[in-house]
Amino acid sequence: MIVPDLARAFWRKSSRSADTNCVEVAFVGWRKSSYSNGTQADCVEVAFGSEAVAVRDSKNASGPTLVFPASGWAAFLGSRR
């Protein structure tokens, strides 16, 4: 199992938190391909961590996410160039 590195994530505390017993949510920035424009619906988005890369369908942002080791993602991109 790949555990994402959240060291660079932006943590956000709920505005309804009244004490120290609250849940914080990490935001990992998702990026869409520079080849996508605003009218294209068929896109994937990626989020980068130091050890893993997550990939999701931009049309279903709350759906399943694929997580790959960063080295595997780099090898995949290298084979596409």
GROMACS .gro file of C-alpha atoms in nm:
model
   81
    1MET     CA    1   0.000   0.000   0.000
    2ILE     CA    2   0.127   0.345  -0.091
    3VAL     CA    3   0.089   0.606   0.179
    4PRO     CA    4   0.080   0.955   0.031
    5ASP     CA    5   0.327   1.211   0.161
    6LEU     CA    6   0.125   1.501   0.297
    7ALA     CA    7   0.418   1.713   0.410
    8ARG     CA    8   0.337   1.976   0.146
    9ALA     CA    9  -0.040   1.952   0.189
   10PHE     CA   10  -0.247   2.248   0.305
   11TRP     CA   11  -0.432   2.157   0.623
   12ARG     CA   12  -0.767   2.315   0.696
   13LYS     CA   13  -0.964   2.302   1.019
   14SER     CA   14  -1.343   2.308   1.012
   15SER     CA   15  -1.497   2.647   1.085
   16ARG     CA   16  -1.733   2.464   1.323
   17SER     CA   17  -1.447   2.345   1.547
   18ALA     CA   18  -1.491   2.482   1.897
   19ASP     CA   19  -1.209   2.303   2.078
   20THR     CA   20  -0.894   2.108   2.008
   21ASN     CA   21  -1.081   1.784   1.929
   22CYS     CA   22  -1.147   1.850   1.563
   23VAL     CA   23  -1.078   1.700   1.225
   24GLU     CA   24  -0.835   1.865   0.987
   25VAL     CA   25  -0.849   1.806   0.614
   26ALA     CA   26  -0.547   1.805   0.386
   27PHE     CA   27  -0.573   1.963   0.044
   28VAL     CA   28  -0.336   1.832  -0.217
   29GLY     CA   29  -0.343   2.051  -0.526
   30TRP     CA   30  -0.481   1.878  -0.833
   31ARG     CA   31  -0.345   1.982  -1.173
   32LYS     CA   32  -0.500   1.933  -1.513
   33SER     CA   33  -0.291   1.880  -1.825
   34SER     CA   34  -0.175   2.193  -2.006
   35TYR     CA   35  -0.312   2.027  -2.322
   36SER     CA   36  -0.665   2.055  -2.179
   37ASN     CA   37  -0.873   2.363  -2.236
   38GLY     CA   38  -1.185   2.478  -2.056
   39THR     CA   39  -1.423   2.307  -2.299
   40GLN     CA   40  -1.275   1.956  -2.290
   41ALA     CA   41  -1.455   1.718  -2.058
   42ASP     CA   42  -1.227   1.415  -2.099
   43CYS     CA   43  -0.932   1.501  -1.877
   44VAL     CA   44  -0.732   1.351  -1.598
   45GLU     CA   45  -0.593   1.543  -1.304
   46VAL     CA   46  -0.280   1.461  -1.107
   47ALA     CA   47  -0.162   1.546  -0.756
   48PHE     CA   48   0.207   1.510  -0.672
   49GLY     CA   49   0.363   1.394  -0.348
   50SER     CA   50   0.729   1.320  -0.286
   51GLU     CA   51   0.674   0.943  -0.299
   52ALA     CA   52   0.347   0.902  -0.488
   53VAL     CA   53   0.134   1.052  -0.763
   54ALA     CA   54  -0.246   1.037  -0.754
   55VAL     CA   55  -0.456   1.040  -1.073
   56ARG     CA   56  -0.830   1.098  -1.103
   57ASP     CA   57  -1.097   1.166  -1.366
   58SER     CA   58  -1.176   1.537  -1.377
   59LYS     CA   59  -1.544   1.461  -1.445
   60ASN     CA   60  -1.568   1.254  -1.125
   61ALA     CA   61  -1.348   1.436  -0.874
   62SER     CA   62  -1.502   1.255  -0.578
   63GLY     CA   63  -1.468   0.915  -0.745
   64PRO     CA   64  -1.185   0.662  -0.733
   65THR     CA   65  -0.824   0.777  -0.737
   66LEU     CA   66  -0.531   0.578  -0.870
   67VAL     CA   67  -0.205   0.615  -0.676
   68PHE     CA   68   0.130   0.530  -0.832
   69PRO     CA   69   0.484   0.536  -0.692
   70ALA     CA   70   0.655   0.858  -0.805
   71SER     CA   71   0.928   0.656  -0.978
   72GLY     CA   72   0.668   0.459  -1.175
   73TRP     CA   73   0.490   0.776  -1.282
   74ALA     CA   74   0.821   0.929  -1.398
   75ALA     CA   75   0.898   0.614  -1.599
   76PHE     CA   76   0.550   0.625  -1.756
   77LEU     CA   77   0.593   0.989  -1.860
   78GLY     CA   78   0.941   0.918  -1.994
   79SER     CA   79   0.804   0.642  -2.215
   80ARG     CA   80   0.543   0.880  -2.363
   81ARG     CA   81   0.790   1.144  -2.482
   0.00000   0.00000   0.00000
